[in-house]
Short mmCIF file of C-alpha atoms (C1' of nucleotides) in Angstrom, two decimals:
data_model
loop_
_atom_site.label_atom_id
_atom_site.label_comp_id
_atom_site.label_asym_id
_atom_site.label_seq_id
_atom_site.Cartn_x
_atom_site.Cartn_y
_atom_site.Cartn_z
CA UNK A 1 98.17 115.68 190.80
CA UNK A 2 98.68 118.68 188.40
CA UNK A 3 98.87 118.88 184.56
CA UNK A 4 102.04 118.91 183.30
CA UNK A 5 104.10 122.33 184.17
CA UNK A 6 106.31 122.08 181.59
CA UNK A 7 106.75 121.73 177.85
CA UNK A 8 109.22 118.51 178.62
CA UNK A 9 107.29 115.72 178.34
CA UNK A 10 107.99 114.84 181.78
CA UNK A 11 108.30 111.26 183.31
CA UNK A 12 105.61 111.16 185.25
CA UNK A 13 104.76 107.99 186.91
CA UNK A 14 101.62 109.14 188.83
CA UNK A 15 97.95 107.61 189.56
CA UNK A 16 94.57 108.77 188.62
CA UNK A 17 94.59 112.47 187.67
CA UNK A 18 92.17 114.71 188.42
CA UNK A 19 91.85 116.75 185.42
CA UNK A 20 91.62 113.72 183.77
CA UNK A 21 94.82 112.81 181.87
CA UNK A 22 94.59 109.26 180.40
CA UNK A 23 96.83 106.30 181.54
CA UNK A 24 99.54 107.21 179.85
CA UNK A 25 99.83 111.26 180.15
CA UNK A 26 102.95 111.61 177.61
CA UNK A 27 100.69 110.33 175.12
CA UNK A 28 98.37 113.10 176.15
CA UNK A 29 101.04 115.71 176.08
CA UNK A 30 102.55 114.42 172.84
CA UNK A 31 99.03 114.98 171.43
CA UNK A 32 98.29 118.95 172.81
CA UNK A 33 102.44 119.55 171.35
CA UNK A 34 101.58 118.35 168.17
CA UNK A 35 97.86 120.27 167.94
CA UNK A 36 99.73 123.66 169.19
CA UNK A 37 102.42 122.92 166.67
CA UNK A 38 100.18 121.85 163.72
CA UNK A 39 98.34 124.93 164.79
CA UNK A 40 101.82 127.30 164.84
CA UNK A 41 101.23 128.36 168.05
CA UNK A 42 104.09 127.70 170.64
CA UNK A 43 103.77 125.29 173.54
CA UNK A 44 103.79 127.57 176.25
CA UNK A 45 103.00 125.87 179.61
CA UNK A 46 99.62 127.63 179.29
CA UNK A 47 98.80 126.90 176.28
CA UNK A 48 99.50 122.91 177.09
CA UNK A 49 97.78 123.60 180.44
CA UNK A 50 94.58 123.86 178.74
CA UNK A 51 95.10 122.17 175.80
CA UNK A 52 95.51 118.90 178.57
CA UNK A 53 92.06 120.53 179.96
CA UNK A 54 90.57 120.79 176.58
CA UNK A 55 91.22 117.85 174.68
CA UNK A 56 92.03 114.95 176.46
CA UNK A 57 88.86 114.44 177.64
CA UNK A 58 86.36 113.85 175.12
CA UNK A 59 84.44 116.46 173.59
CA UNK A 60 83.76 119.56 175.83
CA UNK A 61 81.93 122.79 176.10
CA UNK A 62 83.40 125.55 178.00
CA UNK A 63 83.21 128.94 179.08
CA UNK A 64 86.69 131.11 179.88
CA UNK A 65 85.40 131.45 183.51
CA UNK A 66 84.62 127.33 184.15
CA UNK A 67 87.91 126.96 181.82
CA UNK A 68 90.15 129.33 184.10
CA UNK A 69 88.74 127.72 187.20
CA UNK A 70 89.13 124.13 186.03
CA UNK A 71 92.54 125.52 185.79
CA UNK A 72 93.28 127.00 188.72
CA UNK A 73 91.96 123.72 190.40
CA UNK A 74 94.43 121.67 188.58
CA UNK A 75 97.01 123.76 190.10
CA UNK A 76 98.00 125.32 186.20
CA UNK A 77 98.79 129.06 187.63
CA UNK A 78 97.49 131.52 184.76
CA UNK A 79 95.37 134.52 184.27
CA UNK A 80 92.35 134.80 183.00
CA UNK A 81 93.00 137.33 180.23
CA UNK A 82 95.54 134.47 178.85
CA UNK A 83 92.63 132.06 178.76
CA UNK A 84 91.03 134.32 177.12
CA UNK A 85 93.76 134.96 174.92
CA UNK A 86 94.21 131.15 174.33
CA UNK A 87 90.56 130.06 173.65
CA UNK A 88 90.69 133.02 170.69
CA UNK A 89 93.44 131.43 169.48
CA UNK A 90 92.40 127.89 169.33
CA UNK A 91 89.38 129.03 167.87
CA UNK A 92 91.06 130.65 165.24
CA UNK A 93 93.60 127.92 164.66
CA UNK A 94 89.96 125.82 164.53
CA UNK A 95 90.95 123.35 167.21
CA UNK A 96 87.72 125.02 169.06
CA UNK A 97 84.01 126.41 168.14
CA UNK A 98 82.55 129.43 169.64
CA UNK A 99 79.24 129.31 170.51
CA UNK A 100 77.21 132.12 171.45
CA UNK A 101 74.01 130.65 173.29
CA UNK A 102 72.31 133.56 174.90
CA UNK A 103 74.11 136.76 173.93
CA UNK A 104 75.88 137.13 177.25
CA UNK A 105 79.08 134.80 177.12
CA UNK A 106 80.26 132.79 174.87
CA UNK A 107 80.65 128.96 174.91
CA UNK A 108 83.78 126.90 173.38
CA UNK A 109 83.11 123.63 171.78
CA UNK A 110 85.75 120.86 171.25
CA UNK A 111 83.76 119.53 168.75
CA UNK A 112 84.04 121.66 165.55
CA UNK A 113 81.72 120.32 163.68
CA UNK A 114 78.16 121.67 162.83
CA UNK A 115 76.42 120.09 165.09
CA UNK A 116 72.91 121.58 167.30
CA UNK A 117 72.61 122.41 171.14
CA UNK A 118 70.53 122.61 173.60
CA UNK A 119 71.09 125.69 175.91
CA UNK A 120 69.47 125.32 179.53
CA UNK A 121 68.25 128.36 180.22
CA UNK A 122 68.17 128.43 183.66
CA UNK A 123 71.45 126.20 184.29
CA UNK A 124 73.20 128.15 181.55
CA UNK A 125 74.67 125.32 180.63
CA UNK A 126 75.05 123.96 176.96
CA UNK A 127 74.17 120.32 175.76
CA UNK A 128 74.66 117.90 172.69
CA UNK A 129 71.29 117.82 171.10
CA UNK A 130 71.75 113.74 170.67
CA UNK A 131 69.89 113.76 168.12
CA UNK A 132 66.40 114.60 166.74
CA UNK A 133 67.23 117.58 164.16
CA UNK A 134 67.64 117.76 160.76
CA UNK A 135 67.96 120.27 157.87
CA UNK A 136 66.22 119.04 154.44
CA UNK A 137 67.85 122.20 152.79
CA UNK A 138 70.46 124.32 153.77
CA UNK A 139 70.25 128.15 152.35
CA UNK A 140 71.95 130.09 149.57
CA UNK A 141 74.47 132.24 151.09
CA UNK A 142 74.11 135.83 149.75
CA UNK A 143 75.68 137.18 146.92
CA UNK A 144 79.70 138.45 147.30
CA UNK A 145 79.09 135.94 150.60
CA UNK A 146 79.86 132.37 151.76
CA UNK A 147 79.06 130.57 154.65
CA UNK A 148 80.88 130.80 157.28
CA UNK A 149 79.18 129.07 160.54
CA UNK A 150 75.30 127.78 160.66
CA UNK A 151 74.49 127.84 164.43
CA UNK A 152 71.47 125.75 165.63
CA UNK A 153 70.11 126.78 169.34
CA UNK A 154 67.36 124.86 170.64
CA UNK A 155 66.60 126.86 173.66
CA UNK A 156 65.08 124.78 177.11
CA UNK A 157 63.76 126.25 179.84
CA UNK A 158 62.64 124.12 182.85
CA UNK A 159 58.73 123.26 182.74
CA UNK A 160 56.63 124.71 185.20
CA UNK A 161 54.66 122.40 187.26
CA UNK B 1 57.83 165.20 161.10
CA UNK B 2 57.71 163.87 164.57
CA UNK B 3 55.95 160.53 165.37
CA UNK B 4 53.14 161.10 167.91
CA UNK B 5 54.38 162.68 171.06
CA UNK B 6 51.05 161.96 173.53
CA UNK B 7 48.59 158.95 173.96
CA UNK B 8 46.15 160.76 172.38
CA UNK B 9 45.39 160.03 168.86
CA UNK B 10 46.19 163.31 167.35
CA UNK B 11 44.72 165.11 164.52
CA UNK B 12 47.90 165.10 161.98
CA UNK B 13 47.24 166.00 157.98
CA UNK B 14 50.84 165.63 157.30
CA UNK B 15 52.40 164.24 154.13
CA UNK B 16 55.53 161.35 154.14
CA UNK B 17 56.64 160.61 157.30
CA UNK B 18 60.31 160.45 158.30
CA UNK B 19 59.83 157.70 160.65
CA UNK B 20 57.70 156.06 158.04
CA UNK B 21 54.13 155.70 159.61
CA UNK B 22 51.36 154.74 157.21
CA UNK B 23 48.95 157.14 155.90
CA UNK B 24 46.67 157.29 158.41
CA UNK B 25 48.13 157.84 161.33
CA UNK B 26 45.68 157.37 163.52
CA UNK B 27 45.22 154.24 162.37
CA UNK B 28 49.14 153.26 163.74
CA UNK B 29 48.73 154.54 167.10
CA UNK B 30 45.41 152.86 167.33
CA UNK B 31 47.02 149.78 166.43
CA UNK B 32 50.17 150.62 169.08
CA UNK B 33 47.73 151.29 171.88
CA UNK B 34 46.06 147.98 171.46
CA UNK B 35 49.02 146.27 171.34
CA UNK B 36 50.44 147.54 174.91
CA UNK B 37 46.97 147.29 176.37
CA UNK B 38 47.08 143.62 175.32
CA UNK B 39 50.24 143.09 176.89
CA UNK B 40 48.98 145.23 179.81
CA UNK B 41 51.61 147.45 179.54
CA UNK B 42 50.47 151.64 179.73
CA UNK B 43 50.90 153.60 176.98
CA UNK B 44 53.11 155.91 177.75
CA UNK B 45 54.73 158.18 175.57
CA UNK B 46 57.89 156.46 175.20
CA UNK B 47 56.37 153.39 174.43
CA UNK B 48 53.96 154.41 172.05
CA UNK B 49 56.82 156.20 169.90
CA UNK B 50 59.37 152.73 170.20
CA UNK B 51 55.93 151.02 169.52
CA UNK B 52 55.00 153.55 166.13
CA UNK B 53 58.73 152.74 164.88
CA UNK B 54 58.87 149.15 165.55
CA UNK B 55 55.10 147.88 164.82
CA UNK B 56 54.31 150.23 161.72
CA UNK B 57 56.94 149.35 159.38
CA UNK B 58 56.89 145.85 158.58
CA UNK B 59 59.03 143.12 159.94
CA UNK B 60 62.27 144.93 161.47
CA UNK B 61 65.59 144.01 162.99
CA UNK B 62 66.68 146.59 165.17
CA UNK B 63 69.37 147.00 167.87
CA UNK B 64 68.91 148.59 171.13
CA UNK B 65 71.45 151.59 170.03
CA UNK B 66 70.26 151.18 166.65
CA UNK B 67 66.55 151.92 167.82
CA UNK B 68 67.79 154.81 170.24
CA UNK B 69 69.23 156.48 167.14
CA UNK B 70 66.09 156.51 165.08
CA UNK B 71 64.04 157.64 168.30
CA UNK B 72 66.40 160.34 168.38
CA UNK B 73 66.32 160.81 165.06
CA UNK B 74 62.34 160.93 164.70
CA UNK B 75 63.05 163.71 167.84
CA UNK B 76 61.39 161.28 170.15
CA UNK B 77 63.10 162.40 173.39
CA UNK B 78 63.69 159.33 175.44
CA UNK B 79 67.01 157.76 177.25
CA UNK B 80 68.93 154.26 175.97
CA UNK B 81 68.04 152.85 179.11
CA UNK B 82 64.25 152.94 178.72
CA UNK B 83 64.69 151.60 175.09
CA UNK B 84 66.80 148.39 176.74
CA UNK B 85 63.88 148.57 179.11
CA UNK B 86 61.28 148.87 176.81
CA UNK B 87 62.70 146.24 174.15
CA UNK B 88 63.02 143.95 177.46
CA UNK B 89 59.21 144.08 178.09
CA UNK B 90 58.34 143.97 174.42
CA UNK B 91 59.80 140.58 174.41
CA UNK B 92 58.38 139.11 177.25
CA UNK B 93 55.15 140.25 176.04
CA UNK B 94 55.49 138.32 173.08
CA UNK B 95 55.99 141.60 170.69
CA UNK B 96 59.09 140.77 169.84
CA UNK B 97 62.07 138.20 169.66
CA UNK B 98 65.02 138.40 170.96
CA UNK B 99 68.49 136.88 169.03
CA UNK B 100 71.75 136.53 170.05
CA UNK B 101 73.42 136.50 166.91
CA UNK B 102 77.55 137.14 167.67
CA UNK B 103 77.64 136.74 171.53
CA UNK B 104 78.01 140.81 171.87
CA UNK B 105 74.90 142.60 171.14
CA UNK B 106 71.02 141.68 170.80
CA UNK B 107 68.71 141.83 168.10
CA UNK B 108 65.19 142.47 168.16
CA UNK B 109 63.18 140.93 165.67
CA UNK B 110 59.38 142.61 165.43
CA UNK B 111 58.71 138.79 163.60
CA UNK B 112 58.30 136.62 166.34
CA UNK B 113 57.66 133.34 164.59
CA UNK B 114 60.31 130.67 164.39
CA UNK B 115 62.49 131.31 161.44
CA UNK B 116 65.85 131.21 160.59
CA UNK B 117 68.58 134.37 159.98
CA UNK B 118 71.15 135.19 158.16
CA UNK B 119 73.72 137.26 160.15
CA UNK B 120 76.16 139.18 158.30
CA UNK B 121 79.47 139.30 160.40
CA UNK B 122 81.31 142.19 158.75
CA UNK B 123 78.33 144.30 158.64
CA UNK B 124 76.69 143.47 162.05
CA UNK B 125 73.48 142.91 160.59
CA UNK B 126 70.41 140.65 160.69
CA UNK B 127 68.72 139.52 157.65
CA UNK B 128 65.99 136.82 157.31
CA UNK B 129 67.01 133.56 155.67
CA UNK B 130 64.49 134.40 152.29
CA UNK B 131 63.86 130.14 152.06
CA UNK B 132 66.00 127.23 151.71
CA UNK B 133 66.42 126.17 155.10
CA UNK B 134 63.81 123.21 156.58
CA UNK B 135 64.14 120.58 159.20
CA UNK B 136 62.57 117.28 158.99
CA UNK B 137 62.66 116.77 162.43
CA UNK B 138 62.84 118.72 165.85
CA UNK B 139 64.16 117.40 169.08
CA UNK B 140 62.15 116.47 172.21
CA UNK B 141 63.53 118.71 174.59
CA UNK B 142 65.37 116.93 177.63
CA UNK B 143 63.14 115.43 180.69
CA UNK B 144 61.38 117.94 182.51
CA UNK B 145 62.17 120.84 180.11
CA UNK B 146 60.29 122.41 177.19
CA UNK B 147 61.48 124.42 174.13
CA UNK B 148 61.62 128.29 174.66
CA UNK B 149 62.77 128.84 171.45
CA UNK B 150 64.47 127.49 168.40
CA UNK B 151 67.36 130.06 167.08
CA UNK B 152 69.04 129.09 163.88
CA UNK B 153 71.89 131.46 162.61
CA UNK B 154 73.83 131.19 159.50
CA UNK B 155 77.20 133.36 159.77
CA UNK B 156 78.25 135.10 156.50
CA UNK B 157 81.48 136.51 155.38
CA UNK B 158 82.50 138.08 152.86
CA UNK B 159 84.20 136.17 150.03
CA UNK B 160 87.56 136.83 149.75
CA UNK B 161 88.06 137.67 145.95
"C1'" DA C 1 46.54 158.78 195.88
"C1'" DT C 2 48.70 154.96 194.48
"C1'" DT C 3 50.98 152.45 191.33
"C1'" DT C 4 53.96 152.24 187.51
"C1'" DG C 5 57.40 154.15 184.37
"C1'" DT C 6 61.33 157.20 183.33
"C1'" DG C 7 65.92 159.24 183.41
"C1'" DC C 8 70.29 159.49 184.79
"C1'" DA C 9 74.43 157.78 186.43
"C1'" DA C 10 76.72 154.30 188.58
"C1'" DA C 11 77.31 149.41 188.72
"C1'" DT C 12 77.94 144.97 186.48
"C1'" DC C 13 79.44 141.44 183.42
"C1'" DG C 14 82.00 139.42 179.81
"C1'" DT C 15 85.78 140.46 177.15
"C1'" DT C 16 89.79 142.98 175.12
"C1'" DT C 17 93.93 145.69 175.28
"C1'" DG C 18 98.32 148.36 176.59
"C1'" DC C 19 102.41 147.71 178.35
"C1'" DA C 20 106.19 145.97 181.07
"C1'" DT C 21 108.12 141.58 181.85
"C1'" DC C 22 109.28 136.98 180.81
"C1'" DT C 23 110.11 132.85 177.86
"C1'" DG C 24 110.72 129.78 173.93
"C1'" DA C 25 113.03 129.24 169.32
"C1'" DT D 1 119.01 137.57 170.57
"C1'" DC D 2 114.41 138.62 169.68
"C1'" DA D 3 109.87 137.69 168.19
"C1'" DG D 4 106.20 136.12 170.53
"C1'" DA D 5 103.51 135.23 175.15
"C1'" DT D 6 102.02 136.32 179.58
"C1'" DG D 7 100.11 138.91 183.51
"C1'" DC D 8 98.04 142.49 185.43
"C1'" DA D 9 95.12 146.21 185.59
"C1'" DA D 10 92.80 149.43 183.17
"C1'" DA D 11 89.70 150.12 179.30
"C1'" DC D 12 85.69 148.65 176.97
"C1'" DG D 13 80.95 147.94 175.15
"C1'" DA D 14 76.54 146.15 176.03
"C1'" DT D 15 73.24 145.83 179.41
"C1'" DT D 16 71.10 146.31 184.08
"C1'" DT D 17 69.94 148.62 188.28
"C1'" DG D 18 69.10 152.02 192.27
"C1'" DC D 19 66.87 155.82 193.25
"C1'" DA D 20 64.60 160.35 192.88
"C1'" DC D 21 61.23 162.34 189.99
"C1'" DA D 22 57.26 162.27 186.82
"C1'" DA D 23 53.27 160.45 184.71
"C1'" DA D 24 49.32 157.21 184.30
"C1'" DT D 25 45.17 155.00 186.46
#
DNA sequence: ATTTGTGCAAATCGTTTGCATCTGA
DNA sequence: TCAGATGCAAACGATTTGCACAAAT
């Protein structure tokens, strides 16, 4: 069935989801209203569209284009310049992480923290580094400058045979 | 003066150099032609000038545009698509490193080793992390994959005051 | 002579923006 | 009501590409 299209926390009395709401999906809602409104941003029906999408089902990395088609598969009718729009705000608001693995798109990360990835080359595709990696030191930021992000990009390409 | 403008190492008993080559120039272009007949790439003129201005003045960070500008500047008449072109085989000769630093444009970094940057966000620059940044411990990569690369990027902003 | 590189402009890709319309507080 | 959001399409900036011409082996 689709995400909720409304605000309303809706009765909704339905089976397994396939975006993925949990068993109960007010509870899900409730949680998105109170991020966006924590966040000051209103709950538009978009804006809970893909806040359903984005963090109701464990941590996440996304791209606008997999994000708006995720969307549009759920049935959530909205454009892509307003996920766009949306994922700039949520990153802002810090509800999401922008990752730039390879200098052509960008990734979003539901988990904010500083944490490393592993970007597939070939399957553009960006993975939890499990673990394995660990700073010992962690630099002076320049003078007049703080830190502001520390991105760690372990880079995989398939091996040749 | 103008950086060398044929294969041929030229006679040249100039003084400072706008484009910085060392005092013998000979000597640079020398070192320029070996480097693109290692990476069997043909020293043409374009090359060798991008090659003069990125292999003769230490360890550089340089932009595509940012490159084009000081060709221009050094009256090296080429166009911006042979420096994207020419920065592109660079790299996958091993002459240089590419980083994706704010998910718009790439740097070029004429120090290919592994080591970690410092990217200015309000200034759009690259600067390398002096010390005080060291892991303990790098991850295997995932089955069937190897590590291309290792890009670490700490984001600075200015301090609000 | 044959292969490789260059230049230009057009094409592409991810992303942002202007503006008219709609919607939530 | 009225600030704030959305949608669309056009604008955008960085980069790549197709193709005719030029230069290197």
């Amino acid at each position: 069935m689709d995400i909720q299209a409304t605000n309303i926390p809706a009765v909704d009395a339905s089976g397994p989801d396939v975006v993925g709401i949990e068993a109960t999906p007010d509870a899900g809602v409730q949680h998105c209203l109170q991020l966006l409104g924590n966040a000051g941003l209103r709950p538009t029906r978009q804006r809970l569209a893909l806040g359903q999408l984005l963090f109701l089902n464990g941590h996440r990395h996304v791209t606008a284009e997999s994000l708006y088609e995720e969307a549009m598969a759920a049935n959530a009718y909205l454009s892509l310049a307003t996920v766009y729009n949306t994922l700039n705000q949520f990153t802002e608001a810090g509800l999401l992480r922008r990752i730039a693995a390879d200098g052509i798109k960008s990734f979003f990360d539901t988990d904010t923290s500083v944490h490393p990835h592993f970007y597939l080359e070939g399957e553009d595709m960006l993975v939890d580094v499990a673990d394995g990696l660990a700073f010992t030191k962690i630099p002076e930021a320049l003078p007049g400058h703080e830190i502001a992000r520390l991105d760690v990009i372990v880079h995989l390409r398939r091996k040749r045979t």
